[in-house]
mmCIF file of C-alpha atoms in Angstrom:
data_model
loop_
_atom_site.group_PDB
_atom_site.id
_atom_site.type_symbol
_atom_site.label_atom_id
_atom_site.label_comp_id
_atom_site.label_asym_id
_atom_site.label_seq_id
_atom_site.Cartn_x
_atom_site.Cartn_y
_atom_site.Cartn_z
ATOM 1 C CA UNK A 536 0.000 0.000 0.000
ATOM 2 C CA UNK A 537 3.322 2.154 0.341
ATOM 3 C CA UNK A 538 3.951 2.152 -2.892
ATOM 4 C CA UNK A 539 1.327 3.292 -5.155
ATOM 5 C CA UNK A 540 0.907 6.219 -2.211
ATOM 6 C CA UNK A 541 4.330 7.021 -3.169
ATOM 7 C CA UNK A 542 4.133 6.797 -6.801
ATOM 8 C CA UNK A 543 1.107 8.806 -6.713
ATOM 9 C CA UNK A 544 3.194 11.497 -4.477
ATOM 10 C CA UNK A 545 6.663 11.431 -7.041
ATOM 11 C CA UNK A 546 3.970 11.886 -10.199
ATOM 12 C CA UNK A 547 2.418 15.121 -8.412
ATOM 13 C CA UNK A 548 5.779 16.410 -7.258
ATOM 14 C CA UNK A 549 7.196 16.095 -11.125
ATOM 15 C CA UNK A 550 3.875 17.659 -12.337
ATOM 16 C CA UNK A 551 4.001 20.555 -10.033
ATOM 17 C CA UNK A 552 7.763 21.254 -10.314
ATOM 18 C CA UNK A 553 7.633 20.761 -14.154
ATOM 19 C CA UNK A 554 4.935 23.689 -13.681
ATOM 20 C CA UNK A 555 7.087 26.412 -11.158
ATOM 21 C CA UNK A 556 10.269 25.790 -13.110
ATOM 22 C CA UNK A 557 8.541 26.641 -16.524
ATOM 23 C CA UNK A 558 6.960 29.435 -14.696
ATOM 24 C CA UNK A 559 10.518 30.335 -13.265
ATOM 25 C CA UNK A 560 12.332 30.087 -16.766
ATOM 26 C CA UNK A 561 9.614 31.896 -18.531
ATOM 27 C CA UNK A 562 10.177 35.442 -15.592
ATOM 28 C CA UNK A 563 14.084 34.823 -16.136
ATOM 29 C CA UNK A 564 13.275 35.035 -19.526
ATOM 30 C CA UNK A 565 11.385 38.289 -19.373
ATOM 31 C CA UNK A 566 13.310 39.637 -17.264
ATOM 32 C CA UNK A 567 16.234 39.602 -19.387
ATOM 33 C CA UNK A 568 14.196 40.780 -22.439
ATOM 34 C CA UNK A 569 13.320 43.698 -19.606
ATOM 35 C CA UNK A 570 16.997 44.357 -19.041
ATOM 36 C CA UNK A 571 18.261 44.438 -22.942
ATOM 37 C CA UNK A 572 15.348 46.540 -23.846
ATOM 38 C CA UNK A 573 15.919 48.878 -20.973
ATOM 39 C CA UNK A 574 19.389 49.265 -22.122
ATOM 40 C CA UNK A 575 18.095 50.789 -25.882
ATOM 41 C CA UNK A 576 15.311 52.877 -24.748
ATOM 42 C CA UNK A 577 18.471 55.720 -24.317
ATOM 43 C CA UNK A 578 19.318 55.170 -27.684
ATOM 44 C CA UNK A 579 16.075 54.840 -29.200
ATOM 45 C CA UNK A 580 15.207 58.181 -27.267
ATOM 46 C CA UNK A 581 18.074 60.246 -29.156
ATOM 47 C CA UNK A 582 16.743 58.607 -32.576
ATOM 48 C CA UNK A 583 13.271 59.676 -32.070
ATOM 49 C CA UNK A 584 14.261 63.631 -31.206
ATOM 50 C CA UNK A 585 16.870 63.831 -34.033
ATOM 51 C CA UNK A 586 13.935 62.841 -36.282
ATOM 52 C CA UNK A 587 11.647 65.154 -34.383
ATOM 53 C CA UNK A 588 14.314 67.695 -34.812
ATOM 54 C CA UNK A 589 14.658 67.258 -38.611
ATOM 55 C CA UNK A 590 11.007 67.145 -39.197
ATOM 56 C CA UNK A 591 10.243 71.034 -37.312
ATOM 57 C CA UNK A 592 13.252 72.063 -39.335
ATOM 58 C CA UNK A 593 12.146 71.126 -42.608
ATOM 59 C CA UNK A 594 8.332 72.515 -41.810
ATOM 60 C CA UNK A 595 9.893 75.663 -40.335
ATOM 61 C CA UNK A 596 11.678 76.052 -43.750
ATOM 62 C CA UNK A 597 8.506 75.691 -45.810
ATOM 63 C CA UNK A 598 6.398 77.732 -43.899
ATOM 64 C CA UNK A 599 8.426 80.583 -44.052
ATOM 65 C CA UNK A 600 9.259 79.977 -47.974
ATOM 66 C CA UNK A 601 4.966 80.136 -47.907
ATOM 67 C CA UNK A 602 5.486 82.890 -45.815
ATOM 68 C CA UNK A 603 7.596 85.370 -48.218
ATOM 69 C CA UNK A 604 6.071 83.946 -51.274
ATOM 70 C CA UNK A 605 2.865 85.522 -49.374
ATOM 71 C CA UNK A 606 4.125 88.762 -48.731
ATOM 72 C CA UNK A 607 5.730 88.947 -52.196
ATOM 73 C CA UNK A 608 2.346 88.609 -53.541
ATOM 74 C CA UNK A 609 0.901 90.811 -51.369
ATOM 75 C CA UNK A 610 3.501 93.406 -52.013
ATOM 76 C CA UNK A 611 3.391 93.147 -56.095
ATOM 77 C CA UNK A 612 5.331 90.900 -56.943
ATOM 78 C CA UNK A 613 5.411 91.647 -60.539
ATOM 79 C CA UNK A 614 7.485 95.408 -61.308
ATOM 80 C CA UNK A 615 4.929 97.858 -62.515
ATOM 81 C CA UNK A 616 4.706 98.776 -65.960
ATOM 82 C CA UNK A 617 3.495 101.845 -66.964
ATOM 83 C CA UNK A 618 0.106 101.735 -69.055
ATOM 84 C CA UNK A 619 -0.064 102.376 -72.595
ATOM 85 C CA UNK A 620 -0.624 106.015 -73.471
ATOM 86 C CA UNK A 621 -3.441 106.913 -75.596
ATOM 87 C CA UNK A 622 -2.501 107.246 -79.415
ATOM 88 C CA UNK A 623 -1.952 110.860 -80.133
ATOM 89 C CA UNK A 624 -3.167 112.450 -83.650
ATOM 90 C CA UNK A 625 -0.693 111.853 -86.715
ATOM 91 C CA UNK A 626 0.866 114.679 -88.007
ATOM 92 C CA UNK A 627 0.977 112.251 -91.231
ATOM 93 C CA UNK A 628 -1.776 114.195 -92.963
ATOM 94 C CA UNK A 629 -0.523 117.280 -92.362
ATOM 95 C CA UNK A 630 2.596 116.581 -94.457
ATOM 96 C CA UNK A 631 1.025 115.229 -97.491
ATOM 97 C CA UNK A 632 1.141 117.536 -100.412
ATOM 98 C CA UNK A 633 -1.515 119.238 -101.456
ATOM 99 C CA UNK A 634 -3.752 118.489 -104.470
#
């Protein structure tokens, strides 16, 4: 009667241990993801303001090219020319000999 008693005992005692040291290598294992993804969050930091940086830069350049193309509309842009004068009366006539 010993025996199956402690056959039934060793089969629980594998289960159970199979279970925490699964559950044990599975927390070692994120804790070590943790660690090496920890150690790039610096790194990934500096990458994402050097983009932000580049980004403003290149929408502060365009707004103020919009900007002066603006004002160099609203300023005339285009060099005023003066307008045509009105034809004045040909002296052609007067020249012609008479009949």
């Amino acid at each position: 009667m010993e025996r199956p008693l402690i056959a039934v005992l060793l089969l629980v005692g594998l289960i159970i241990g199979s279970g925490v040291g699964s559950s044990y290598a599975r927390a070692r294992r994120g804790w070590t993801d943790y660690q090496a993804a920890k150690k790039t969050v610096p790194g990934a930091r500096r990458a994402a303001w050097l983009l932000i940086k580049v980004v403003t830069t290149k929408v502060g350049v365009i707004a103020l090219l919009l900007l002066g193309a603006v004002a160099y509309a609203a300023a005339g842009g285009e060099e005023e020319r003066p307008a045509p004068s009105a034809p004045s009366p040909s002296t052609a006539e007067d020249d012609r000999p008479a009949r």
